[in-house]
PDB file of C-alpha atoms in Angstrom:
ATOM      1  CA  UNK A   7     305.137 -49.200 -47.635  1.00 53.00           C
ATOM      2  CA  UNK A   8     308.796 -50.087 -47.275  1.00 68.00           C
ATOM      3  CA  UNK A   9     311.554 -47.814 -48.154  1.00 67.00           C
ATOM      4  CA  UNK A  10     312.372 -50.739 -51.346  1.00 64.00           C
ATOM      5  CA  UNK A  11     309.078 -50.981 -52.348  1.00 65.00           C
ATOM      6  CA  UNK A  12     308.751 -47.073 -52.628  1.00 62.00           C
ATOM      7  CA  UNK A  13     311.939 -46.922 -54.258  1.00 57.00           C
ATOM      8  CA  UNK A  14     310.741 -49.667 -56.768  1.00 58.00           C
ATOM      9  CA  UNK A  15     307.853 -47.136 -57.233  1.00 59.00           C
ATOM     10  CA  UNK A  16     309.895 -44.380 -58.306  1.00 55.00           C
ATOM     11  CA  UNK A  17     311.954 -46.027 -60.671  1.00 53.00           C
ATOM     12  CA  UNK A  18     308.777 -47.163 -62.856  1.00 55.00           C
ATOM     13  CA  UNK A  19     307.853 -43.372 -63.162  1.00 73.00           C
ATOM     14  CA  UNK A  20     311.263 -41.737 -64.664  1.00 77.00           C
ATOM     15  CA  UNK A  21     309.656 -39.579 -66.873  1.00 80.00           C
ATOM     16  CA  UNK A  22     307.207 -37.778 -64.211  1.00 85.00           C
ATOM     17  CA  UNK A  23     310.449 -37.496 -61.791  1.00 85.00           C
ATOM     18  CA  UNK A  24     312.543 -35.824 -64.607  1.00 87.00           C
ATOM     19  CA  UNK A  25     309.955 -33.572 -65.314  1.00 89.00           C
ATOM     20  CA  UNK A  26     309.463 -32.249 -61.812  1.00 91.00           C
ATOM     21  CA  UNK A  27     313.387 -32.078 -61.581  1.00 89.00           C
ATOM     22  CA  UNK A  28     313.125 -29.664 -64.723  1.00 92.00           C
ATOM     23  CA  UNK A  29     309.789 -27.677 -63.482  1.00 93.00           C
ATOM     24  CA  UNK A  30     311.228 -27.447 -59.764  1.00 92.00           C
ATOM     25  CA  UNK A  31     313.891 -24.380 -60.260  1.00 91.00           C
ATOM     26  CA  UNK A  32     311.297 -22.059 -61.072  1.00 92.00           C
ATOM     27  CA  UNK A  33     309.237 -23.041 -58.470  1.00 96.00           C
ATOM     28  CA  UNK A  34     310.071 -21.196 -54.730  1.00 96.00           C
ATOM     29  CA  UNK A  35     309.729 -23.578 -52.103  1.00 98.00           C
ATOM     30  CA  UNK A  36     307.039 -22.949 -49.461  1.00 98.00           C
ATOM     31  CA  UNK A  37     306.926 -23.109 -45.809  1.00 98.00           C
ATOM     32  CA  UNK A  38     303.414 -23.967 -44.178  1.00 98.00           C
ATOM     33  CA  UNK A  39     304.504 -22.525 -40.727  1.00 98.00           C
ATOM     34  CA  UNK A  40     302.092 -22.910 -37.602  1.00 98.00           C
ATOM     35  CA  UNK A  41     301.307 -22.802 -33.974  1.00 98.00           C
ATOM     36  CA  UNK A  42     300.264 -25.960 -34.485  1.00 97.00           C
ATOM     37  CA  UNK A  43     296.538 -27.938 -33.876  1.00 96.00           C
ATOM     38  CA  UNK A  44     295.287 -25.081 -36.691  1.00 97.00           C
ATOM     39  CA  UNK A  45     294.642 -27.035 -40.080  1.00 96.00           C
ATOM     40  CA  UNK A  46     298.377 -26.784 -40.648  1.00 96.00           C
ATOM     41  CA  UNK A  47     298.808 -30.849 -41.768  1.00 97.00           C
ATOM     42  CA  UNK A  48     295.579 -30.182 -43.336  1.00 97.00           C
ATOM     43  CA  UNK A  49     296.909 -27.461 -45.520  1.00 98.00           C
ATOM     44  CA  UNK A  50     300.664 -28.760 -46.043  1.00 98.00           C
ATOM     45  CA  UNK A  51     299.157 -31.536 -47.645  1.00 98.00           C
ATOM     46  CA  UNK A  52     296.553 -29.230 -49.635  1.00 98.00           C
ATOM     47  CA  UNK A  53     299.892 -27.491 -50.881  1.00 98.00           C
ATOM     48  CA  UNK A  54     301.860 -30.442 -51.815  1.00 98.00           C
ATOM     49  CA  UNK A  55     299.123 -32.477 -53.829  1.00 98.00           C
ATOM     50  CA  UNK A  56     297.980 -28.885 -55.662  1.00 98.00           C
ATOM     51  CA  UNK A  57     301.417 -28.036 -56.604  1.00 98.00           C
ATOM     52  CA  UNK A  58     301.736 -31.413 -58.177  1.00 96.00           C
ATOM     53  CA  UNK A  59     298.607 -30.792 -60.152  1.00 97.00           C
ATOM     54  CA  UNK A  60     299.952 -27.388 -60.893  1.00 97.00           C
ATOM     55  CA  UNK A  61     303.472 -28.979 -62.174  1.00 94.00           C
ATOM     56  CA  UNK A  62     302.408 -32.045 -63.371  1.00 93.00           C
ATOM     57  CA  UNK A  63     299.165 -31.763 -64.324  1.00 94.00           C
ATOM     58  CA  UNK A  64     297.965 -34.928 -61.842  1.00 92.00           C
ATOM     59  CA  UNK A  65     298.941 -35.804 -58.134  1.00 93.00           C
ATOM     60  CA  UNK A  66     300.168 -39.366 -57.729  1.00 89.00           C
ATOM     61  CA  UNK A  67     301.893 -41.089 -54.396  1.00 88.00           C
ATOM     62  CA  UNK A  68     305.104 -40.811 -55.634  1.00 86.00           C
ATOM     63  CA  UNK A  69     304.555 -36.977 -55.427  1.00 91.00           C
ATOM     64  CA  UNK A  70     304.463 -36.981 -51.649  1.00 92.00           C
ATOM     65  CA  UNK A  71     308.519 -38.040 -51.651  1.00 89.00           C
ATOM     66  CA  UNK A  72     309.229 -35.303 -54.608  1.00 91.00           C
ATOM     67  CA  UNK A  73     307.816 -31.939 -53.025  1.00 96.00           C
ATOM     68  CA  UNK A  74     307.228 -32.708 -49.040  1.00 96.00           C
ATOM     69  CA  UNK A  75     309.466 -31.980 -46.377  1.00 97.00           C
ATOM     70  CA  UNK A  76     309.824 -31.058 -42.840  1.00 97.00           C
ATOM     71  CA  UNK A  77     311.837 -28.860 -40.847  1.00 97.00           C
ATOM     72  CA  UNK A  78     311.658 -29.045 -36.996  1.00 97.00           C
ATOM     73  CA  UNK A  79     314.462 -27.005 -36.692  1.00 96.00           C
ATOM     74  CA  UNK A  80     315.063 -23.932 -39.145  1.00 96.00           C
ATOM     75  CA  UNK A  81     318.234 -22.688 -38.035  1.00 92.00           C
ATOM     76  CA  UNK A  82     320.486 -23.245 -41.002  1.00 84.00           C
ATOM     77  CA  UNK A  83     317.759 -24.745 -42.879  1.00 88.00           C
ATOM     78  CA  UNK A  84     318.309 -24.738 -46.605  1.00 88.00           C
ATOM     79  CA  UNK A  85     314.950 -24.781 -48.308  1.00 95.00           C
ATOM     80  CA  UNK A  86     314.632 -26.413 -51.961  1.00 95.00           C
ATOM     81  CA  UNK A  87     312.782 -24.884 -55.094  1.00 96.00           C
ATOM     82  CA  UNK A  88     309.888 -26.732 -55.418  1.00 97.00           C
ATOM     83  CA  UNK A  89     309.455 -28.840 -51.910  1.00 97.00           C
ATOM     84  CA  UNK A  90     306.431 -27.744 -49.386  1.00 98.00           C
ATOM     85  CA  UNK A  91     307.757 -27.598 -45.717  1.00 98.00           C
ATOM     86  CA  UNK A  92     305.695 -28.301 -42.664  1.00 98.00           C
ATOM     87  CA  UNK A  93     307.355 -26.661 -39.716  1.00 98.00           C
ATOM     88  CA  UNK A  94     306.250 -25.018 -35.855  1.00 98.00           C
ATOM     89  CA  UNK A  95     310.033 -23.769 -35.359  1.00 98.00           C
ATOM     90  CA  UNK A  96     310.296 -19.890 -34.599  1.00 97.00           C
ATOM     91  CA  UNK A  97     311.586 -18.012 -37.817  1.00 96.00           C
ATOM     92  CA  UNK A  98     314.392 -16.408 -36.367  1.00 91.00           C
ATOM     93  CA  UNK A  99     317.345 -18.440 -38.092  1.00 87.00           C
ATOM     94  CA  UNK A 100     315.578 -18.572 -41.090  1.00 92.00           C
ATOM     95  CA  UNK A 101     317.792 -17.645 -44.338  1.00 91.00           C
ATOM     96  CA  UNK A 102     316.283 -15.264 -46.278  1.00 91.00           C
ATOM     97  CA  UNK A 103     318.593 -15.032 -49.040  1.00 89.00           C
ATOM     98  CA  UNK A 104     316.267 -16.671 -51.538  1.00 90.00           C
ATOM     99  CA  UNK A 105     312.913 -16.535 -52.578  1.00 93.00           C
ATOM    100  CA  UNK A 106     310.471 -18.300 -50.775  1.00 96.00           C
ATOM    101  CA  UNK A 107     306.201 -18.196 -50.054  1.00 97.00           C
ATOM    102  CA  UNK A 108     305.907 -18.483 -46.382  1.00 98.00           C
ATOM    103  CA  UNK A 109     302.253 -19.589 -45.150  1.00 98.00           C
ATOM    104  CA  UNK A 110     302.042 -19.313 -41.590  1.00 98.00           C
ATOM    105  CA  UNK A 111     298.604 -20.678 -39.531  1.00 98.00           C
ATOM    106  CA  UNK A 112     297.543 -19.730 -36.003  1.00 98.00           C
ATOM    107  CA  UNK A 113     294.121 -19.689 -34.208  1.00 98.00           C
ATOM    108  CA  UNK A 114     292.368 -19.478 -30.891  1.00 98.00           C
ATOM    109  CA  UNK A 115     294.846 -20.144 -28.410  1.00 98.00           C
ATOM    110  CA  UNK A 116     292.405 -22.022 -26.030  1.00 98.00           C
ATOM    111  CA  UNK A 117     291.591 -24.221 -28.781  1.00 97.00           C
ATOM    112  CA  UNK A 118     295.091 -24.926 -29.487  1.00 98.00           C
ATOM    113  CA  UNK A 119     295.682 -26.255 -26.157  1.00 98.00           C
ATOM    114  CA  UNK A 120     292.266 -28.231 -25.785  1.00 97.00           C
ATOM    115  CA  UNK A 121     293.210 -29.766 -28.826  1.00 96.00           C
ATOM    116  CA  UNK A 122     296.791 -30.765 -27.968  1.00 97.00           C
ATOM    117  CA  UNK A 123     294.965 -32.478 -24.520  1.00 96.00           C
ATOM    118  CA  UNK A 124     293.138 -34.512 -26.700  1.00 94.00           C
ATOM    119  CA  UNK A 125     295.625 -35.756 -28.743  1.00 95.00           C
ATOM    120  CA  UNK A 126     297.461 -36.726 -25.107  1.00 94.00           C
ATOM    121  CA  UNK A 127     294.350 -39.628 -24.868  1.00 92.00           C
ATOM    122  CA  UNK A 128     293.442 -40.448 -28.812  1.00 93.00           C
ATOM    123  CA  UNK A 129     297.377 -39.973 -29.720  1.00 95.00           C
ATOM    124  CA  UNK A 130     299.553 -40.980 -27.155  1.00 96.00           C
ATOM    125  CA  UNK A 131     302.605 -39.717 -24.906  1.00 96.00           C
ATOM    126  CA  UNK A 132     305.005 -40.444 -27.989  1.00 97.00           C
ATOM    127  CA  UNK A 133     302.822 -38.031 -29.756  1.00 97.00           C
ATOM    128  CA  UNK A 134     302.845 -35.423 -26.987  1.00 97.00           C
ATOM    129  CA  UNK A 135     306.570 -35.912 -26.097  1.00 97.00           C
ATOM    130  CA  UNK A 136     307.267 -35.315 -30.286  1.00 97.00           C
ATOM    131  CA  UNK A 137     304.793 -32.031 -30.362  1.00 98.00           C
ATOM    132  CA  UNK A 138     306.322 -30.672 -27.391  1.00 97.00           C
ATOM    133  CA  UNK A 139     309.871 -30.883 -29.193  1.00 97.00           C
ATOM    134  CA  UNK A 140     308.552 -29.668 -32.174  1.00 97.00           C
ATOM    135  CA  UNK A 141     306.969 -26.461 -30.484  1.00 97.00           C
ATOM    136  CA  UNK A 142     310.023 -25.795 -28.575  1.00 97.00           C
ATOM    137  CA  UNK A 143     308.185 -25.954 -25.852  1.00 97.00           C
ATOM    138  CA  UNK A 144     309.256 -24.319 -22.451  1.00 97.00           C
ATOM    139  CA  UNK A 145     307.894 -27.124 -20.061  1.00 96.00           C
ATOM    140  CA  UNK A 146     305.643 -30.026 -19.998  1.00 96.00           C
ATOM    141  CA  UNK A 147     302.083 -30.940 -20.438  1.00 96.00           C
ATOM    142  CA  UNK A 148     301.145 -31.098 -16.843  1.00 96.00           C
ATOM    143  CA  UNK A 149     302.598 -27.013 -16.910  1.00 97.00           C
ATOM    144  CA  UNK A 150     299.919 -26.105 -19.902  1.00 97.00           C
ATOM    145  CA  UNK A 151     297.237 -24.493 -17.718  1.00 96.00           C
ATOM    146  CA  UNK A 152     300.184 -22.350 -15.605  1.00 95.00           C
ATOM    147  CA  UNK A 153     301.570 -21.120 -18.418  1.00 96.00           C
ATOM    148  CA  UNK A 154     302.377 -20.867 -22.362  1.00 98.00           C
ATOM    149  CA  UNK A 155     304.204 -23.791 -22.254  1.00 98.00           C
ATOM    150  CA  UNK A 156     303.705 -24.337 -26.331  1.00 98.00           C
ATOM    151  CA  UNK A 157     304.794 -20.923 -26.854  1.00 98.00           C
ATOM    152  CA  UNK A 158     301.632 -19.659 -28.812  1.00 98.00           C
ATOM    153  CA  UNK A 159     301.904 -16.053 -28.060  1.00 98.00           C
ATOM    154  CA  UNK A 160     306.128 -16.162 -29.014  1.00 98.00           C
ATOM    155  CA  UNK A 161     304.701 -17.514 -32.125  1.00 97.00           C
ATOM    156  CA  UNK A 162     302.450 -15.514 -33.389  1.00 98.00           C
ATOM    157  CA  UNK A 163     304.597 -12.383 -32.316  1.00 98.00           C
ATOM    158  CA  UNK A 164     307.539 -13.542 -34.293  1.00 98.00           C
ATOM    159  CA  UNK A 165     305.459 -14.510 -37.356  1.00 98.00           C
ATOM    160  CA  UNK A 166     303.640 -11.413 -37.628  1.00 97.00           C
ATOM    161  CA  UNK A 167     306.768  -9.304 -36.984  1.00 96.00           C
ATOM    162  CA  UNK A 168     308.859 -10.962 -40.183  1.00 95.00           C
ATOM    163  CA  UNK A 169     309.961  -8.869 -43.093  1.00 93.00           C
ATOM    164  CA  UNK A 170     312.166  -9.897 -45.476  1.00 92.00           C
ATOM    165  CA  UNK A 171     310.052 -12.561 -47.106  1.00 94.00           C
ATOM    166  CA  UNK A 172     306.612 -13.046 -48.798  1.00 97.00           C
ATOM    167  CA  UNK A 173     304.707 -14.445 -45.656  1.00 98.00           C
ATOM    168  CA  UNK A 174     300.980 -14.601 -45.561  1.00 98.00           C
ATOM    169  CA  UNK A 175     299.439 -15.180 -41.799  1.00 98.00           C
ATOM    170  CA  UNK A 176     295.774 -16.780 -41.856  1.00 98.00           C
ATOM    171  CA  UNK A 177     293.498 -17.743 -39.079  1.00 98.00           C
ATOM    172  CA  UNK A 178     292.651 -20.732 -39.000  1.00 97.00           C
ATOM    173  CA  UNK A 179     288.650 -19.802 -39.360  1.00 95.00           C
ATOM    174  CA  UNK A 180     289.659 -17.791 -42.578  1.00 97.00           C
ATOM    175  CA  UNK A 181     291.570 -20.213 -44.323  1.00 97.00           C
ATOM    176  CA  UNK A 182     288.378 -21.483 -46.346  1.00 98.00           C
ATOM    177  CA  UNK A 183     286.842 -18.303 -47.333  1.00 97.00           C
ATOM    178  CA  UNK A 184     290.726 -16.637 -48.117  1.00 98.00           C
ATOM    179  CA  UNK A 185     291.286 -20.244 -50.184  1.00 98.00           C
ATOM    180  CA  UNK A 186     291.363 -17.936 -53.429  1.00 98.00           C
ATOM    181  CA  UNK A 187     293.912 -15.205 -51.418  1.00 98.00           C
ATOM    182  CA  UNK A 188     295.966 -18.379 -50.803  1.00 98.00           C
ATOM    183  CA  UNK A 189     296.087 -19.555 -54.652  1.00 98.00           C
ATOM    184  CA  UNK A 190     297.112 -15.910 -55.883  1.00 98.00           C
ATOM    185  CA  UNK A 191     299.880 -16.229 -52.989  1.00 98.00           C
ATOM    186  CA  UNK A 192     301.616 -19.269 -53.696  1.00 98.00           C
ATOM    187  CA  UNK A 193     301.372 -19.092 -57.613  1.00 97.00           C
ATOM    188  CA  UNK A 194     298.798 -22.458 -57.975  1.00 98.00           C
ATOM    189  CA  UNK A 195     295.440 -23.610 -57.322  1.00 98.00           C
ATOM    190  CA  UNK A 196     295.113 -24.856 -54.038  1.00 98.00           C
ATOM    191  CA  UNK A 197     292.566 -27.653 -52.806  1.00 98.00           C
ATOM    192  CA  UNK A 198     291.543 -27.449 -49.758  1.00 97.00           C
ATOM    193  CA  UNK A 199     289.216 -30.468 -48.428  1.00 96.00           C
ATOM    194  CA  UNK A 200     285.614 -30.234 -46.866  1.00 95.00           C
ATOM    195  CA  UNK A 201     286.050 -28.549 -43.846  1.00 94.00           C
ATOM    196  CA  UNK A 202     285.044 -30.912 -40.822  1.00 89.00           C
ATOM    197  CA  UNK A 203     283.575 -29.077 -37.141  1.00 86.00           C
ATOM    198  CA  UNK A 204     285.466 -28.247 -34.544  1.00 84.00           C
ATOM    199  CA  UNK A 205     283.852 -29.831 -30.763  1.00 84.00           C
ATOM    200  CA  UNK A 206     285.099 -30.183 -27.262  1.00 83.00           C
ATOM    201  CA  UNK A 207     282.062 -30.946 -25.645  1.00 80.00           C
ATOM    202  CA  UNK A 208     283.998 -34.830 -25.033  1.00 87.00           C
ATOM    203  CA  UNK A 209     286.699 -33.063 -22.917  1.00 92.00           C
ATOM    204  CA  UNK A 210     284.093 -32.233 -20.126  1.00 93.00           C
ATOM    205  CA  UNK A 211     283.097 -28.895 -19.391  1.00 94.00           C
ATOM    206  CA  UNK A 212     285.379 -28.426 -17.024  1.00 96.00           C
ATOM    207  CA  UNK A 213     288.414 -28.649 -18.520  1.00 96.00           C
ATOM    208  CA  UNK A 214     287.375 -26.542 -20.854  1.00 96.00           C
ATOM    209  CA  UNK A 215     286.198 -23.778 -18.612  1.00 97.00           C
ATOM    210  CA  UNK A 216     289.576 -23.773 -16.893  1.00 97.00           C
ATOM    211  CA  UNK A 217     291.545 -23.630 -20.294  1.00 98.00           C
ATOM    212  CA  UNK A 218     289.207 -20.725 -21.348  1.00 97.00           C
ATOM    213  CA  UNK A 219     289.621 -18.950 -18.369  1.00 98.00           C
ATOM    214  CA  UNK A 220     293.533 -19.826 -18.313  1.00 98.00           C
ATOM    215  CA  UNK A 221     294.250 -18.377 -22.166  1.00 98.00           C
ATOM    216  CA  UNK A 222     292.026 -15.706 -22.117  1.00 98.00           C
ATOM    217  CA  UNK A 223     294.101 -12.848 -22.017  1.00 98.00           C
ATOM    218  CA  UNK A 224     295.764 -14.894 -25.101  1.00 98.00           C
ATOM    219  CA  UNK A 225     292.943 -15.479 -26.917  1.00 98.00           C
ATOM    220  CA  UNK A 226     291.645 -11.798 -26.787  1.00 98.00           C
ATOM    221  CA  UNK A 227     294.866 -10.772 -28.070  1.00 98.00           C
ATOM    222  CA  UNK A 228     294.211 -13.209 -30.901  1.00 98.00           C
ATOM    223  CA  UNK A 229     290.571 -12.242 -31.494  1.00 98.00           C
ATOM    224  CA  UNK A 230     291.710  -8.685 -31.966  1.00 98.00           C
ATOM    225  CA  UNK A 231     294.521  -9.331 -34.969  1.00 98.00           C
ATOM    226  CA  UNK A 232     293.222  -9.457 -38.624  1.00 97.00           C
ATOM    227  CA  UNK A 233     292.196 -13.005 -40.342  1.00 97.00           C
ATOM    228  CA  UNK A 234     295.281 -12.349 -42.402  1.00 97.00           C
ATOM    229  CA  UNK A 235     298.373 -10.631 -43.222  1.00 97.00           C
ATOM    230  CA  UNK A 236     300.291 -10.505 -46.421  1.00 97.00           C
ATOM    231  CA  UNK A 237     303.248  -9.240 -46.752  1.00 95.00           C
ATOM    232  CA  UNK A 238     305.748  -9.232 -49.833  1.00 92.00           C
ATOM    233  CA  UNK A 239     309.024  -8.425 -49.521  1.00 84.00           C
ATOM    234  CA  UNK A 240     311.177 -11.062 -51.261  1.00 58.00           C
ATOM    235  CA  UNK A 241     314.432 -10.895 -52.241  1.00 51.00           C
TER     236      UNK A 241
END
């Protein structure tokens, strides 16, 4: 849809728009934060389409341009009341002067990686080149079996070591069965869709062998931390 067409779309729904503009100040924004390849589209978009149920009693398109947002880069990131961020930045520079409900999503790091090859032959290099950036990454594709070149284990370190803000870190695997957990966090029903199987068996079995045995240390690190970790400490 063009940018006129959308506009056009807005305009015929002044009354919904008002009302979210009204509803939004009490409303904290949230940050679905993620190591990426972990259900973290899957649950930004869960987040923005139940908040608008929550605020406006129904989701419609227009919705999506009212409450979603992303933020590649956090450092001097100003987050607005009632918007749903999708980010895989490091929270470092992240201003925590305000209330906010930070979700962050990680997983198996193997299965990261194995996904992120796939997407290099059903996505594209465009795709890859823009995930890389996104990640921060600390080399390239071809480097991903030498080393932590997405920067999985910075990640979840620097996640699981915030204070300051209400942040709740789920596995991946959890998310389903701590839906309810997420609800009571961010303040609204959430949605989450059927959840689909996982499989690598069209990646050959040797690839997958050699990104087992390259991220196990990783991923045995990961096995050993809780499904989740809620902490509240807003401002």
């Amino acid at each position: 849809m063009s940018e006129i067409r959308r506009l056009g779309v807005l305009l015929k729904q002044p009354a919904r728009a008002l009302r979210y503009a009204r509803l939004a100040g009490n409303a904290p924004p949230i940050l679905c934060a993620s190591i990426g390849r972990v259900g973290s589209t899957l649950s930004w978009d869960a987040l923005i389409r139940s908040r608008a149920r929550a605020m406006l009693g129904a989701y419609h398109p227009t919705d999506w341009r009212r409450i979603s947002a992303m933020r590649w880069n956090l450092k001097g990131a100003r987050l607005k009341a009632g918007r749903v961020y999708k980010t895989h930045d490091f929270p470092d520079d992240l201003a925590l002067d305000r209330p906010m409900r930070i979700l962050f999503l990680f997983g198996r790091p193997s299965d990261v990686v194995l996904s992120v090859l796939r997407c290099r032959e059903t996505e594209g290099a465009a795709w890859i080149a823009d995930h890389l950036r996104h990640m921060h990454s600390s080399g390239s594709l071809d480097e991903i079996l030498d080393h932590d070149v997405l920067r999985i284990e910075e990640q979840i370190d620097a996640w699981f070591a915030l204070r300051g803000a209400d942040i709740l870190c789920l596995k991946y695997d959890a998310l389903w069965e701590r839906r309810d957990m997420l609800s009571d966090f961010v303040g609204f029903d959430v949605a989450l869709p059927a959840r689909k199987a996982r499989d690598v068996v069209d990646l050959g079995s040797d690839l997958v062998a050699r990104v087992r045995g390259a991220y196990a240390r990783l991923d045995a690190k990961v096995d050993a931390l809780p499904d989740h970790q809620l902490i509240r400490q807003a401002v």
